[in-house]
XYZ file of C-alpha atoms in Angstrom:
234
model
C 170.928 116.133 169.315
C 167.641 115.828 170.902
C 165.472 112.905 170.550
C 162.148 113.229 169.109
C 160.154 112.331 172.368
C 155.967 113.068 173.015
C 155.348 116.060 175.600
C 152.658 115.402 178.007
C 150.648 118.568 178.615
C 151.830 120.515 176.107
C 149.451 122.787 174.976
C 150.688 125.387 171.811
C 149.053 128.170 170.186
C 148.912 128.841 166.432
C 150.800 131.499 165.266
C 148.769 132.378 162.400
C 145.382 132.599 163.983
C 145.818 132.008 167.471
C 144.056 128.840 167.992
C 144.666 126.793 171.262
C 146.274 123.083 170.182
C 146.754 120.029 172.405
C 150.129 119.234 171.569
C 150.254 116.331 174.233
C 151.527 113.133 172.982
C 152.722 114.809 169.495
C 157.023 114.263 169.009
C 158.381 117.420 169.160
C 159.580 119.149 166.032
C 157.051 117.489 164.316
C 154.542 119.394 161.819
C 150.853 119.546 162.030
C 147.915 121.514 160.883
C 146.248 123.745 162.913
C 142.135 122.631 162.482
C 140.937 125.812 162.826
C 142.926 127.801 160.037
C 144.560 124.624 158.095
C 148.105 126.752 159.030
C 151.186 124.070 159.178
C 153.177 124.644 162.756
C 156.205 123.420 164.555
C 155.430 121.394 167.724
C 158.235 122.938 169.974
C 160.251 121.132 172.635
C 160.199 122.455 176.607
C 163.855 122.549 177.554
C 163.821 124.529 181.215
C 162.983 128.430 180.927
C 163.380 127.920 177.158
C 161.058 126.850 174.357
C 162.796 125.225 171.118
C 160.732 126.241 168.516
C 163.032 124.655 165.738
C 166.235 122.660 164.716
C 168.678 124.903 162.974
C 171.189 122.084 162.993
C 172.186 119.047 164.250
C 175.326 116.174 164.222
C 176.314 113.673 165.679
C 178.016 116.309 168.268
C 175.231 118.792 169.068
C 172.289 120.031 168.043
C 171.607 124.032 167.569
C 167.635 125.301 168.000
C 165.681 128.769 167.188
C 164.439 128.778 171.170
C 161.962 131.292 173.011
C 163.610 132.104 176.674
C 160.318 132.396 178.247
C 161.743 134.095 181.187
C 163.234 137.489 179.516
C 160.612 137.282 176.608
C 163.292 136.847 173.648
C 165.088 134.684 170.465
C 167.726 133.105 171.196
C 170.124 130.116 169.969
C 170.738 126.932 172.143
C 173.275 124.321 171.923
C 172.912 121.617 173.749
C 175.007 118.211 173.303
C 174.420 114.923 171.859
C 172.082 112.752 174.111
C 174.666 109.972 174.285
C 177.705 112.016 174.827
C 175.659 113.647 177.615
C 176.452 110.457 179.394
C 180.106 111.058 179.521
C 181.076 113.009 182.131
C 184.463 114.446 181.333
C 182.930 115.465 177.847
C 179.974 117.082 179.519
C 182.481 118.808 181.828
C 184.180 119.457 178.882
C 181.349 121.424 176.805
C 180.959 123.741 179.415
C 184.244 124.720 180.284
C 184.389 125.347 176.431
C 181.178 127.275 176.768
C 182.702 129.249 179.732
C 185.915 130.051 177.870
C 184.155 131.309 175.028
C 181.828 133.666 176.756
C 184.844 135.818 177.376
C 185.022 136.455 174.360
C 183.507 140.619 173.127
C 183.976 141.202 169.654
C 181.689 141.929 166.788
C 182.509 139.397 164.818
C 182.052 136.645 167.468
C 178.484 134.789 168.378
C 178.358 135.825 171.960
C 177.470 132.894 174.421
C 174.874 134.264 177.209
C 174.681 131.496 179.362
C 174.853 127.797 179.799
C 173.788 124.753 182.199
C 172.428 121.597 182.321
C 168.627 120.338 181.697
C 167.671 117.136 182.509
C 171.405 115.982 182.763
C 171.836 117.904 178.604
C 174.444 120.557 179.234
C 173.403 123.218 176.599
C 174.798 127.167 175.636
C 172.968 129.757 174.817
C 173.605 132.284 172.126
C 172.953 135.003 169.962
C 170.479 134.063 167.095
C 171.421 135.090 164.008
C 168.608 135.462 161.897
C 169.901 135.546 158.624
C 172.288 132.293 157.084
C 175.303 131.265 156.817
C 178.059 131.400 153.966
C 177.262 127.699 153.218
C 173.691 128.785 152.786
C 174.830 132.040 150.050
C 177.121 129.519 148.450
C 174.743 127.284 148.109
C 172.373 129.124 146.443
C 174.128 129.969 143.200
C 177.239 128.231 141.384
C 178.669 131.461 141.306
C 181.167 132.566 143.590
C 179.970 135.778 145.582
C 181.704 139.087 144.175
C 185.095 140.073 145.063
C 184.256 142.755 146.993
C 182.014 140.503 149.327
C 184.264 137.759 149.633
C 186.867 140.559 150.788
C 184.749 141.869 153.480
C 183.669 138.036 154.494
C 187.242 137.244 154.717
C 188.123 140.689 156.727
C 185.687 139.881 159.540
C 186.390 136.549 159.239
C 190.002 137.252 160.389
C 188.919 140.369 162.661
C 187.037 137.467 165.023
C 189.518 134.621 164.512
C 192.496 138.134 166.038
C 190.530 138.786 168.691
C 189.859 135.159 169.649
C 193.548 134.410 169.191
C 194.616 137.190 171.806
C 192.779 135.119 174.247
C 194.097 132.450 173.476
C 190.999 130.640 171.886
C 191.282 128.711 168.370
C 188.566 127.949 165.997
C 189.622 124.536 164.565
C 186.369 124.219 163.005
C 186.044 126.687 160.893
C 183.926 125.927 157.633
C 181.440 128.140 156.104
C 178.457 126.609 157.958
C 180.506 128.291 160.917
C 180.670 132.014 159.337
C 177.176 133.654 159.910
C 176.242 136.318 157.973
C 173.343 139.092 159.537
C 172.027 142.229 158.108
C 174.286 145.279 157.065
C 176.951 143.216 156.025
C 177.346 141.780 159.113
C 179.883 138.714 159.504
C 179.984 136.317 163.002
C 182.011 133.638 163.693
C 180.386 130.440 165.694
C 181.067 127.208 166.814
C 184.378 127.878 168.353
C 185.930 124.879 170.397
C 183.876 122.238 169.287
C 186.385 120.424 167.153
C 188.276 120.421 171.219
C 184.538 118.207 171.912
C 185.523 115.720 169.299
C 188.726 115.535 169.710
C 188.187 114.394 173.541
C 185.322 112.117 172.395
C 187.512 110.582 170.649
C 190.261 110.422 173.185
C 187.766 108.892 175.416
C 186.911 106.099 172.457
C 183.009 107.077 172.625
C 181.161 105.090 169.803
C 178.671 107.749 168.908
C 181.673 110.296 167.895
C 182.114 108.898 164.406
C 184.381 110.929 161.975
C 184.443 114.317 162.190
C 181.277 116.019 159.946
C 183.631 119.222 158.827
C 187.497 117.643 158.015
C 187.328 118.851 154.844
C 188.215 122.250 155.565
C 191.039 121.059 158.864
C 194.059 121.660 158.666
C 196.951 118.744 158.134
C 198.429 119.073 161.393
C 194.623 118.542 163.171
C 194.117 115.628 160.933
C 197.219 114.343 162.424
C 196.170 114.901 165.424
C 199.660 117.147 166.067
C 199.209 120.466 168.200
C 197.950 123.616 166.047
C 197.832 126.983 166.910
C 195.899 130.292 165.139
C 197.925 129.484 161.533
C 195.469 126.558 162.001
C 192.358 128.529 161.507
Protein backbone atom coordinates (compact mmCIF):
# COMPACT_ATOMS: atom_id res chain seq x y z
CA UNK A 1 0.00 0.00 0.00
CA UNK A 2 0.75 3.58 0.04
CA UNK A 3 1.97 5.37 2.99
CA UNK A 4 0.07 8.14 4.39
CA UNK A 5 2.69 10.95 3.57
CA UNK A 6 1.91 15.18 3.60
CA UNK A 7 1.78 16.71 -0.10
CA UNK A 8 3.48 19.94 -0.42
CA UNK A 9 1.51 22.23 -2.73
CA UNK A 10 -1.38 20.48 -2.97
CA UNK A 11 -4.13 22.55 -3.46
CA UNK A 12 -7.92 20.59 -3.82
CA UNK A 13 -11.23 21.84 -4.58
CA UNK A 14 -14.47 20.91 -2.79
CA UNK A 15 -16.69 18.93 -4.55
CA UNK A 16 -19.76 20.08 -3.01
CA UNK A 17 -19.37 23.79 -3.35
CA UNK A 18 -16.32 24.36 -5.11
CA UNK A 19 -14.22 26.00 -2.59
CA UNK A 20 -10.37 26.26 -3.15
CA UNK A 21 -8.47 24.19 -0.05
CA UNK A 22 -4.76 24.20 0.82
CA UNK A 23 -4.24 20.69 1.14
CA UNK A 24 -0.37 21.18 1.71
CA UNK A 25 1.01 19.41 4.61
CA UNK A 26 -2.43 17.34 5.16
CA UNK A 27 -1.63 13.06 4.86
CA UNK A 28 -3.30 12.00 2.05
CA UNK A 29 -6.51 10.04 2.34
CA UNK A 30 -7.18 11.85 5.23
CA UNK A 31 -10.73 13.62 5.88
CA UNK A 32 -11.37 17.21 6.50
CA UNK A 33 -14.04 19.80 6.38
CA UNK A 34 -14.29 22.12 3.84
CA UNK A 35 -14.66 25.85 5.91
CA UNK A 36 -16.68 27.28 3.56
CA UNK A 37 -19.66 24.68 3.27
CA UNK A 38 -18.74 22.36 6.48
CA UNK A 39 -18.75 19.38 3.46
CA UNK A 40 -16.34 16.33 4.70
CA UNK A 41 -13.68 15.51 1.63
CA UNK A 42 -10.99 13.08 0.77
CA UNK A 43 -7.48 14.63 0.58
CA UNK A 44 -6.29 12.71 -2.61
CA UNK A 45 -2.77 11.46 -3.32
CA UNK A 46 -0.69 12.76 -6.71
CA UNK A 47 0.64 9.55 -8.21
CA UNK A 48 2.06 10.78 -11.92
CA UNK A 49 -0.82 11.73 -14.52
CA UNK A 50 -3.21 10.21 -11.95
CA UNK A 51 -5.03 11.54 -8.90
CA UNK A 52 -6.06 8.83 -6.11
CA UNK A 53 -9.03 10.10 -4.83
CA UNK A 54 -9.63 6.99 -2.48
CA UNK A 55 -8.50 3.51 -1.10
CA UNK A 56 -10.78 0.81 -2.32
CA UNK A 57 -8.47 -1.75 -0.77
CA UNK A 58 -5.40 -2.52 0.55
CA UNK A 59 -2.97 -5.69 2.02
CA UNK A 60 -0.09 -6.35 2.81
CA UNK A 61 0.44 -7.06 -1.16
CA UNK A 62 -1.09 -4.02 -2.88
CA UNK A 63 -3.20 -1.44 -2.52
CA UNK A 64 -6.26 -0.69 -5.12
CA UNK A 65 -7.51 3.30 -5.42
CA UNK A 66 -10.71 5.14 -7.11
CA UNK A 67 -8.00 7.49 -9.23
CA UNK A 68 -8.72 10.55 -11.68
CA UNK A 69 -6.23 10.10 -14.90
CA UNK A 70 -5.87 13.72 -15.30
CA UNK A 71 -4.52 13.33 -18.71
CA UNK A 72 -7.66 11.62 -20.63
CA UNK A 73 -10.18 13.25 -18.10
CA UNK A 74 -11.59 9.80 -16.61
CA UNK A 75 -12.21 7.02 -13.46
CA UNK A 76 -10.16 4.62 -13.32
CA UNK A 77 -8.69 1.80 -10.86
CA UNK A 78 -4.91 1.66 -9.89
CA UNK A 79 -2.91 -0.98 -8.36
CA UNK A 80 0.12 -0.26 -7.32
CA UNK A 81 2.38 -2.59 -4.95
CA UNK A 82 3.32 -2.66 -1.43
CA UNK A 83 5.95 0.11 -0.59
CA UNK A 84 8.36 -2.47 0.82
CA UNK A 85 8.01 -5.09 -1.78
CA UNK A 86 8.64 -2.22 -4.23
CA UNK A 87 12.16 -2.65 -3.06
CA UNK A 88 12.56 -6.06 -4.45
CA UNK A 89 13.41 -6.10 -7.74
CA UNK A 90 12.53 -9.48 -9.14
CA UNK A 91 9.01 -8.98 -7.45
CA UNK A 92 8.65 -5.57 -9.00
CA UNK A 93 9.71 -7.18 -12.30
CA UNK A 94 7.43 -9.63 -11.41
CA UNK A 95 4.09 -7.42 -10.99
CA UNK A 96 4.46 -6.15 -14.24
CA UNK A 97 5.09 -8.96 -16.28
CA UNK A 98 1.86 -10.20 -14.47
CA UNK A 99 0.26 -6.92 -15.39
CA UNK A 100 1.47 -7.38 -19.04
CA UNK A 101 0.17 -10.95 -19.28
CA UNK A 102 -3.07 -10.03 -18.11
CA UNK A 103 -3.75 -7.16 -20.40
CA UNK A 104 -4.11 -9.73 -23.12
CA UNK A 105 -6.72 -10.75 -21.83
CA UNK A 106 -10.61 -9.41 -23.90
CA UNK A 107 -13.47 -10.85 -22.35
CA UNK A 108 -16.49 -9.47 -20.64
CA UNK A 109 -16.16 -10.98 -17.72
CA UNK A 110 -12.51 -9.93 -17.11
CA UNK A 111 -11.31 -6.37 -15.41
CA UNK A 112 -9.35 -5.13 -18.34
CA UNK A 113 -5.80 -3.74 -17.38
CA UNK A 114 -5.11 -0.36 -19.50
CA UNK A 115 -1.76 0.29 -18.65
CA UNK A 116 0.98 0.04 -16.14
CA UNK A 117 4.52 1.57 -15.02
CA UNK A 118 6.39 2.72 -12.37
CA UNK A 119 6.03 6.09 -10.14
CA UNK A 120 8.51 7.04 -7.97
CA UNK A 121 10.15 3.49 -8.12
CA UNK A 122 5.91 1.97 -7.17
CA UNK A 123 5.15 -0.17 -10.18
CA UNK A 124 1.29 0.20 -10.38
CA UNK A 125 -1.71 -1.17 -13.13
CA UNK A 126 -4.33 0.49 -14.18
CA UNK A 127 -7.83 -0.76 -14.63
CA UNK A 128 -11.31 -0.61 -15.24
CA UNK A 129 -13.29 0.85 -12.21
CA UNK A 130 -16.07 -0.90 -11.35
CA UNK A 131 -18.40 1.19 -9.70
CA UNK A 132 -20.63 -1.00 -8.09
CA UNK A 133 -19.23 -3.93 -5.24
CA UNK A 134 -18.20 -6.94 -5.00
CA UNK A 135 -19.88 -10.40 -4.03
CA UNK A 136 -18.19 -10.08 -0.57
CA UNK A 137 -19.89 -6.74 -0.30
CA UNK A 138 -23.80 -8.44 -1.39
CA UNK A 139 -22.93 -11.24 0.96
CA UNK A 140 -22.18 -9.21 3.42
CA UNK A 141 -25.05 -7.33 3.58
CA UNK A 142 -27.67 -9.90 4.49
CA UNK A 143 -27.31 -13.51 6.18
CA UNK A 144 -29.18 -14.70 3.43
CA UNK A 145 -27.73 -16.35 0.63
CA UNK A 146 -28.55 -14.43 -2.74
CA UNK A 147 -31.40 -16.30 -4.82
CA UNK A 148 -30.75 -19.21 -6.90
CA UNK A 149 -31.20 -17.68 -9.91
CA UNK A 150 -28.44 -14.99 -9.08
CA UNK A 151 -26.02 -17.21 -7.70
CA UNK A 152 -26.49 -19.19 -11.14
CA UNK A 153 -25.73 -16.30 -13.27
CA UNK A 154 -22.71 -15.20 -10.71
CA UNK A 155 -21.37 -18.59 -11.08
CA UNK A 156 -21.93 -18.64 -15.12
CA UNK A 157 -19.79 -15.53 -15.64
CA UNK A 158 -17.73 -16.49 -13.08
CA UNK A 159 -16.65 -19.56 -15.16
CA UNK A 160 -17.18 -17.67 -18.65
CA UNK A 161 -13.91 -15.35 -17.43
CA UNK A 162 -11.99 -18.04 -15.53
CA UNK A 163 -12.57 -20.22 -19.83
CA UNK A 164 -11.39 -17.53 -21.47
CA UNK A 165 -8.47 -16.82 -19.12
CA UNK A 166 -7.63 -20.52 -19.14
CA UNK A 167 -7.29 -20.61 -23.09
CA UNK A 168 -4.49 -18.26 -22.55
CA UNK A 169 -3.09 -19.90 -20.36
CA UNK A 170 -3.68 -17.52 -17.30
CA UNK A 171 -4.99 -18.94 -13.77
CA UNK A 172 -6.77 -17.09 -11.12
CA UNK A 173 -5.43 -18.73 -7.91
CA UNK A 174 -6.99 -16.10 -5.96
CA UNK A 175 -10.21 -16.26 -6.49
CA UNK A 176 -12.53 -15.25 -3.44
CA UNK A 177 -15.56 -13.19 -3.63
CA UNK A 178 -13.76 -9.89 -2.88
CA UNK A 179 -12.26 -10.88 -6.43
CA UNK A 180 -15.80 -11.28 -8.35
CA UNK A 181 -17.10 -7.68 -9.13
CA UNK A 182 -20.42 -7.20 -9.77
CA UNK A 183 -21.60 -3.81 -12.15
CA UNK A 184 -24.93 -2.78 -13.37
CA UNK A 185 -27.24 -5.06 -15.59
CA UNK A 186 -26.18 -8.03 -14.01
CA UNK A 187 -22.90 -7.59 -14.88
CA UNK A 188 -20.15 -10.08 -13.37
CA UNK A 189 -15.99 -9.29 -13.68
CA UNK A 190 -13.37 -11.18 -12.53
CA UNK A 191 -10.13 -9.23 -10.92
CA UNK A 192 -7.09 -9.75 -9.30
CA UNK A 193 -5.76 -12.41 -11.51
CA UNK A 194 -2.02 -13.47 -10.83
CA UNK A 195 -1.53 -12.00 -7.66
CA UNK A 196 -1.47 -15.12 -5.58
CA UNK A 197 1.90 -15.73 -8.47
CA UNK A 198 3.14 -12.10 -6.33
CA UNK A 199 3.00 -13.95 -3.09
CA UNK A 200 4.02 -16.90 -3.95
CA UNK A 201 7.49 -15.33 -5.27
CA UNK A 202 7.58 -13.07 -2.17
CA UNK A 203 7.68 -15.76 -0.46
CA UNK A 204 10.18 -17.65 -2.51
CA UNK A 205 12.35 -14.70 -2.11
CA UNK A 206 11.80 -14.92 2.01
CA UNK A 207 10.56 -11.09 2.07
CA UNK A 208 9.41 -10.28 5.72
CA UNK A 209 6.56 -8.01 4.82
CA UNK A 210 4.73 -11.02 2.79
CA UNK A 211 3.13 -12.55 5.86
CA UNK A 212 0.45 -15.30 5.25
CA UNK A 213 -1.57 -15.10 2.53
CA UNK A 214 -4.92 -12.63 3.33
CA UNK A 215 -7.38 -15.02 1.01
CA UNK A 216 -6.23 -19.04 1.80
CA UNK A 217 -9.39 -19.74 2.84
CA UNK A 218 -10.88 -20.17 -0.40
CA UNK A 219 -7.14 -21.96 -2.14
CA UNK A 220 -7.11 -24.87 -3.19
CA UNK A 221 -5.08 -27.96 -1.32
CA UNK A 222 -2.60 -28.39 -3.89
CA UNK A 223 -1.65 -24.27 -3.67
CA UNK A 224 -1.53 -24.62 0.02
CA UNK A 225 0.99 -27.21 -0.62
CA UNK A 226 2.65 -25.30 -2.62
CA UNK A 227 2.34 -28.30 -5.53
CA UNK A 228 1.69 -27.05 -9.24
CA UNK A 229 -2.17 -26.29 -10.05
CA UNK A 230 -3.73 -25.72 -13.11
CA UNK A 231 -7.54 -24.20 -14.11
CA UNK A 232 -9.31 -27.24 -11.79
CA UNK A 233 -7.53 -24.94 -9.26
CA UNK A 234 -9.75 -22.00 -9.74
Amino acid sequence: MIRRVPQANLKVACPACGQKLDASDVLAFQHVECPACKSELMIPYRFGQYLLEEPLSESHLAGVYRALDLKLDREVAIKVLDEDLAENEMLVEHFLKLGRRIALLNHSNIIPIYSSGTFKELPYLVMELMEDFSLRDMLHQTDAPPPCDQSLHIAEQVARGLEAANREGVHHHNLNPANILLGPGNVVKLTDFGMAAVWEAAMNEHTEQAGEYPDAGYMSPELLKGEQADCRAD
